[in-house]
Short mmCIF file of C-alpha atoms in Angstrom, two decimals:
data_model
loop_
_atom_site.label_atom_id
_atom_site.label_comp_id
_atom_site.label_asym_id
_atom_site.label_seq_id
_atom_site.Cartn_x
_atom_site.Cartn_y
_atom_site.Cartn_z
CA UNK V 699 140.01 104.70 64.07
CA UNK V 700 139.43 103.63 67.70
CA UNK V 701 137.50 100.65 66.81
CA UNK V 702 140.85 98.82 65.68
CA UNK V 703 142.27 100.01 68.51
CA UNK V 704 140.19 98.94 71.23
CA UNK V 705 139.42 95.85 69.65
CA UNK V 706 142.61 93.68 70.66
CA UNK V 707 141.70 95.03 74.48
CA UNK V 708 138.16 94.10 74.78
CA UNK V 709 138.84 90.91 73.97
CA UNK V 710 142.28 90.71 76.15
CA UNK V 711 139.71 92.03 78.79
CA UNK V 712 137.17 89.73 78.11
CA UNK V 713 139.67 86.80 78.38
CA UNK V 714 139.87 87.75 82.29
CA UNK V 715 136.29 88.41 82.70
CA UNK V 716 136.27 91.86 82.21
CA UNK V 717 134.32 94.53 79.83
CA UNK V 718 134.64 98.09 78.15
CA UNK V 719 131.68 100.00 78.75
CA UNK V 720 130.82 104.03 77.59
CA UNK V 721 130.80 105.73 81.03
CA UNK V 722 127.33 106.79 81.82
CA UNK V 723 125.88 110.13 82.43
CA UNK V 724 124.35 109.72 85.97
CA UNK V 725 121.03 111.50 85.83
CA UNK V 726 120.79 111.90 82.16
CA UNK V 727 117.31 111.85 80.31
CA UNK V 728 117.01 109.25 77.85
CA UNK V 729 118.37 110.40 74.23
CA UNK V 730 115.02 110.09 72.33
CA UNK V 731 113.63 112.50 74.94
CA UNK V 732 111.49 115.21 73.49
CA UNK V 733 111.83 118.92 74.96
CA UNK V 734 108.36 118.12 76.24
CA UNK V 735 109.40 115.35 77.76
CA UNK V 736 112.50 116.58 79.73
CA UNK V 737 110.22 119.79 81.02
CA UNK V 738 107.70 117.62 82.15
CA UNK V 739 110.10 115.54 83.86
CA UNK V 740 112.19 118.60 84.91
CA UNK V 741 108.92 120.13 86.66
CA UNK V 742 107.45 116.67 88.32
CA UNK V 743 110.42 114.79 89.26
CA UNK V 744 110.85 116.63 92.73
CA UNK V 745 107.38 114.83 93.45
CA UNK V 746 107.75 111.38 91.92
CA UNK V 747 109.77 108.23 92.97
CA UNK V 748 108.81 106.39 89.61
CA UNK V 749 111.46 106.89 86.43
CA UNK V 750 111.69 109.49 83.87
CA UNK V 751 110.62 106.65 81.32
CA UNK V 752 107.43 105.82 83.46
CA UNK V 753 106.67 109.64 83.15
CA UNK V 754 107.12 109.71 79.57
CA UNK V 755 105.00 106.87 78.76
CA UNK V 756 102.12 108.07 81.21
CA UNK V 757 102.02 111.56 79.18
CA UNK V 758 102.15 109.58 75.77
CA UNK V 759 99.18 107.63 77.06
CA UNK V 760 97.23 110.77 77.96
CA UNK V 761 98.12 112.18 74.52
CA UNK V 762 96.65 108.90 73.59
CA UNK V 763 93.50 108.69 75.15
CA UNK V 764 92.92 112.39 73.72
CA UNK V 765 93.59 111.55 70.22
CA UNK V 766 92.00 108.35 70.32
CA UNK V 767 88.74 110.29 71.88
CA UNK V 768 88.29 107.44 74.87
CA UNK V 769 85.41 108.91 77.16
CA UNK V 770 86.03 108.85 81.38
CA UNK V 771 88.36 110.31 83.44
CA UNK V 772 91.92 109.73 84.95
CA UNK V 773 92.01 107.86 87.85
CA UNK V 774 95.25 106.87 89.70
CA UNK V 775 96.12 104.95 92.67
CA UNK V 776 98.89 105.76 95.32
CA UNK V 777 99.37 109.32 94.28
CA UNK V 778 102.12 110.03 96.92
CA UNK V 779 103.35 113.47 96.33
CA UNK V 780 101.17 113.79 93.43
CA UNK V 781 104.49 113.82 90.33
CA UNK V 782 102.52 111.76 88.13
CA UNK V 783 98.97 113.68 87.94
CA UNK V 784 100.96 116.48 87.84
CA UNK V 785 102.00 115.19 84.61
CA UNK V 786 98.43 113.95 83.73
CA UNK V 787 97.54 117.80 84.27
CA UNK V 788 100.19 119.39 82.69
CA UNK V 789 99.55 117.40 79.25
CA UNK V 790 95.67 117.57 79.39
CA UNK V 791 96.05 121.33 79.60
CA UNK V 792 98.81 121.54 76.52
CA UNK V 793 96.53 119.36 74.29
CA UNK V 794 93.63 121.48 75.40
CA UNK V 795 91.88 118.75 77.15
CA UNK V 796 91.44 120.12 80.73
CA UNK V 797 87.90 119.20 81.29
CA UNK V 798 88.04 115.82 82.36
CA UNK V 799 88.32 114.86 86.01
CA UNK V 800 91.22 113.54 87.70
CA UNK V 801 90.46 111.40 90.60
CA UNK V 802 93.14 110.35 93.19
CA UNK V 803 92.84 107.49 95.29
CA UNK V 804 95.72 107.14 98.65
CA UNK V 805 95.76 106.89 102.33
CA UNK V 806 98.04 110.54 102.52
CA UNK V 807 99.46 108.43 105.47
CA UNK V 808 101.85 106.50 104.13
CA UNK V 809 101.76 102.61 103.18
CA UNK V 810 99.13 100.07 103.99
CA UNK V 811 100.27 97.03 105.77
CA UNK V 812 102.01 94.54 103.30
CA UNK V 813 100.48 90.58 103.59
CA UNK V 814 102.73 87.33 102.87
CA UNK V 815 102.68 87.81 99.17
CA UNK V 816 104.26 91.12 99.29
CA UNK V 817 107.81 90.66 98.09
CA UNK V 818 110.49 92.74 96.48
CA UNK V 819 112.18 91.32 93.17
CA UNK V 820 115.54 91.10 95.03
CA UNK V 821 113.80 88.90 97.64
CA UNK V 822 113.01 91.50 100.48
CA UNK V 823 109.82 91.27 102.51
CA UNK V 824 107.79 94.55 102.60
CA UNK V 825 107.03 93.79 105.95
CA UNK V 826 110.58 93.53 106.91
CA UNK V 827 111.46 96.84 105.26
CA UNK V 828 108.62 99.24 106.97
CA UNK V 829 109.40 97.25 110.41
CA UNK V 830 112.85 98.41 110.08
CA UNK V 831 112.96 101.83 108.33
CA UNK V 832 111.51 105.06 109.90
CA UNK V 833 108.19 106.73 108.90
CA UNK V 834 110.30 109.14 107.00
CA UNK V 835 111.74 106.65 105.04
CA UNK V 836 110.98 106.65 101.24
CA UNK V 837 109.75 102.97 101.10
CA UNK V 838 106.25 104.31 103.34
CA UNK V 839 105.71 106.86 101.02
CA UNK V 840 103.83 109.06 103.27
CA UNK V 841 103.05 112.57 102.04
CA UNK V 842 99.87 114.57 103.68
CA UNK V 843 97.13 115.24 101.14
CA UNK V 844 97.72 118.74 101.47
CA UNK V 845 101.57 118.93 99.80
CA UNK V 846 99.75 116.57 97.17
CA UNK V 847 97.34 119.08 96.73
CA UNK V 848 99.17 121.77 96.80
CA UNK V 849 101.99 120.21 93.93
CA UNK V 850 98.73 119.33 92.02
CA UNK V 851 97.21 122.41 91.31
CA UNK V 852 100.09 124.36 90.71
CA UNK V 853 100.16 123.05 87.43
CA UNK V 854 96.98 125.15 86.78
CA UNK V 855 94.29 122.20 86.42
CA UNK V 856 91.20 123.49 87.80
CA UNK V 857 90.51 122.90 91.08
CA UNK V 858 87.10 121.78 90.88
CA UNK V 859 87.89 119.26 88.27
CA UNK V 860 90.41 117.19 91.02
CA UNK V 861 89.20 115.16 93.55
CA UNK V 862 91.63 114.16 96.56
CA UNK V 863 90.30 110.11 98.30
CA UNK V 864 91.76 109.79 101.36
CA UNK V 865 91.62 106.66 102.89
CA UNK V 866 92.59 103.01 102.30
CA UNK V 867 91.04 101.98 98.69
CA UNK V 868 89.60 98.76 100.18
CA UNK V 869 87.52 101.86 102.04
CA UNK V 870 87.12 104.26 99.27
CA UNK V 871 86.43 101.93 96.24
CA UNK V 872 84.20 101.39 94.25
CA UNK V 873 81.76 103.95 96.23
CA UNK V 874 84.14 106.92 95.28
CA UNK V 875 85.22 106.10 91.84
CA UNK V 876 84.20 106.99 88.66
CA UNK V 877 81.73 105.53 86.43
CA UNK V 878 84.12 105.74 83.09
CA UNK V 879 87.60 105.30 82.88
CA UNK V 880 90.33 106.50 80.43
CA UNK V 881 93.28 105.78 82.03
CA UNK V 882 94.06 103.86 85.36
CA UNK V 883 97.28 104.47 87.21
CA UNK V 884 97.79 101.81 89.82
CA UNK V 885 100.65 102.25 92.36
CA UNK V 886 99.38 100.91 95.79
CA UNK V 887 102.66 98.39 95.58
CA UNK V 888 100.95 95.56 97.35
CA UNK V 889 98.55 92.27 96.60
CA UNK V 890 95.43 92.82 98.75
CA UNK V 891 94.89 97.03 97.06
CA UNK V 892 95.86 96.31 93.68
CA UNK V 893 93.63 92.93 93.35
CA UNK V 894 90.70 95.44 94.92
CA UNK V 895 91.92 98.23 91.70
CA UNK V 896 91.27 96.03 89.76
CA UNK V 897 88.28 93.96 90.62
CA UNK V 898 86.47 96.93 90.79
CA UNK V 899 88.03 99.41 88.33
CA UNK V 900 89.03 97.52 85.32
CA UNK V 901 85.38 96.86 84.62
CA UNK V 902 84.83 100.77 84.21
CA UNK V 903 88.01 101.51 81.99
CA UNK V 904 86.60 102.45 78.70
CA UNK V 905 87.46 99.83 75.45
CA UNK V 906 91.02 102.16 74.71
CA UNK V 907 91.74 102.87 77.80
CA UNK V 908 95.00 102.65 79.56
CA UNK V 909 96.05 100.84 82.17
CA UNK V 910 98.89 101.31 83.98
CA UNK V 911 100.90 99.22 86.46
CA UNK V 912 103.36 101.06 88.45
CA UNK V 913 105.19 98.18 90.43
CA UNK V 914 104.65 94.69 88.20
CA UNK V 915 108.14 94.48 87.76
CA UNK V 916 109.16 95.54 91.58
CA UNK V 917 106.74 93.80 94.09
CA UNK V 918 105.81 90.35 93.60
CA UNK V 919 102.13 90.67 95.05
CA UNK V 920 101.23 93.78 92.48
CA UNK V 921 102.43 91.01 90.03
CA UNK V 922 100.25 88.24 91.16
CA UNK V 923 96.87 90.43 91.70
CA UNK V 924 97.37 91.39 87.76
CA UNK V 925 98.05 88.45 86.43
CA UNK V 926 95.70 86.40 88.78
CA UNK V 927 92.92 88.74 88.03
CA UNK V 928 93.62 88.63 84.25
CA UNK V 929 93.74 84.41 83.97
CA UNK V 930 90.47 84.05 86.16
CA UNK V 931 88.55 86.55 83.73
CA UNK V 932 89.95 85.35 80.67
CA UNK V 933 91.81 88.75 79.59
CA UNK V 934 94.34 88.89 77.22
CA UNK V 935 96.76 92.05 77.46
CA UNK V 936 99.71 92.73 76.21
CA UNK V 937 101.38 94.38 79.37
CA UNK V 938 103.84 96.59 77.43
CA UNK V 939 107.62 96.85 79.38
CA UNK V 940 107.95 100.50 80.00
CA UNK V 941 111.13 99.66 82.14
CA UNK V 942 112.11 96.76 84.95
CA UNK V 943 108.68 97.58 86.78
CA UNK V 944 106.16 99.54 85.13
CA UNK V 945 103.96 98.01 82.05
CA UNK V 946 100.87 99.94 80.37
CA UNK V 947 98.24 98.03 78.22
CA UNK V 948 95.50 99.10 76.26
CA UNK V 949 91.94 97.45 77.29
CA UNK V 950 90.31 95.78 74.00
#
């Protein structure tokens, strides 16, 4: 019955340039969340700036990498307060899979100076936004290793299965990475540390693997290393929208 009824309006509405929209639920899950995914998300979102769909689709690619039986461990880059391995950890344990290593790769000091190429999707220069905003601020994402840590292994992964990297990754890799990757989180934001991710890492993700690109859609210089590193070695992905910024591929 309220089709017909709001019909003549919309388009009366539409006629001066404006539309009916269902009021949105600010903060809601997505519907086709599972109860998984919302206590995941519940339990890691205090420690995560990336979305509840990014989340999702990280724990679906663990699952993934489980079922699928790719060899080599997690490794992520720009761990921040440590939200997403906490979800890596949390979902290795509940598929009873907690014996591969998670490795995780960040400064603990905040954000690496940006270069030339780093540049928002609305247009605003990373260097312009850390030369104006206070340490504090959300866009330096600094977090000391030890409230990573700690947020980390209170999900219950052991201890001696985790290894913490500090330092820049143009420092720390390849010397401190892994020989055999399953899944590869990038989320260093900027040109110059994702290019080095990948130069050096995507060779040692397994065939299967997952990779994951936190800020493709966001920061114009993540975008460029990927898909400059991908045309000059002739590789073919299908970098999968998980929303306006993050895509996940599987390695062939």
């Amino acid at each position: 019955m309220r089709r017909p009824i709001l019909a003549p309006l919309k388009k009366a509405l539409a006629a001066l340039g404006y539309e009916i929209k269902k009021k949105s639920h600010e903060g809601a899950l997505p519907l086709d969340f599972s109860s998984e995914d919302t206590a995941v998300w519940q339990a890691v979102s205090p420690f995560t700036m990336t979305s509840p769909e990014r989340i999702a689709s990280l724990c679906a690619a663990i699952r993934y990498v489980i079922r699928a039986k790719v060899p080599g461990d997690i490794v992520e880059c720009g761990v921040w307060k440590g939200g997403s391995m906490m979800a890596a950890a949390r979902t290795l344990i509940k598929e009873g899979d907690a014996g591969r290593r998670l490795h995780l790769f960040d400064t603990f000091e905040g954000m690496t100076p940006p270069g030339a190429a780093d540049v928002s999707i609305d247009g605003d220069s990373a260097a312009q936004l850390l030369a104006i905003s206070p340490k504090q601020d959300l866009v330096w994402a600094h977090s000391p290793l030890e409230e990573a840590r700690k947020a980390v292994l209170s999900t219950g992964y052991d201890p001696d299965k985790i290894s913490f990297v500090k330092g820049r990754v143009e420092d720390t890799i390849p010397a401190q990475a892994p020989a055999k990757i399953a899944l590869l989180r990038l989320d260093t934001d900027w040109y110059e540390s994702t290019r080095h991710e990948l130069v050096h890492l995507y060779p040692r993700l397994a065939s299967g693997g997952v990779l994951i690109i936190d800020d493709y859609g966001h920061w114009k210089g993540a975008r460029k290393a990927v898909d400059e590193y991908l045309e000059q070695n002739k590789i073919h992905l299908l970098l999968n929208r998980v929303d306006y910024t993050g895509r996940l591929a599987l390695k062939p």
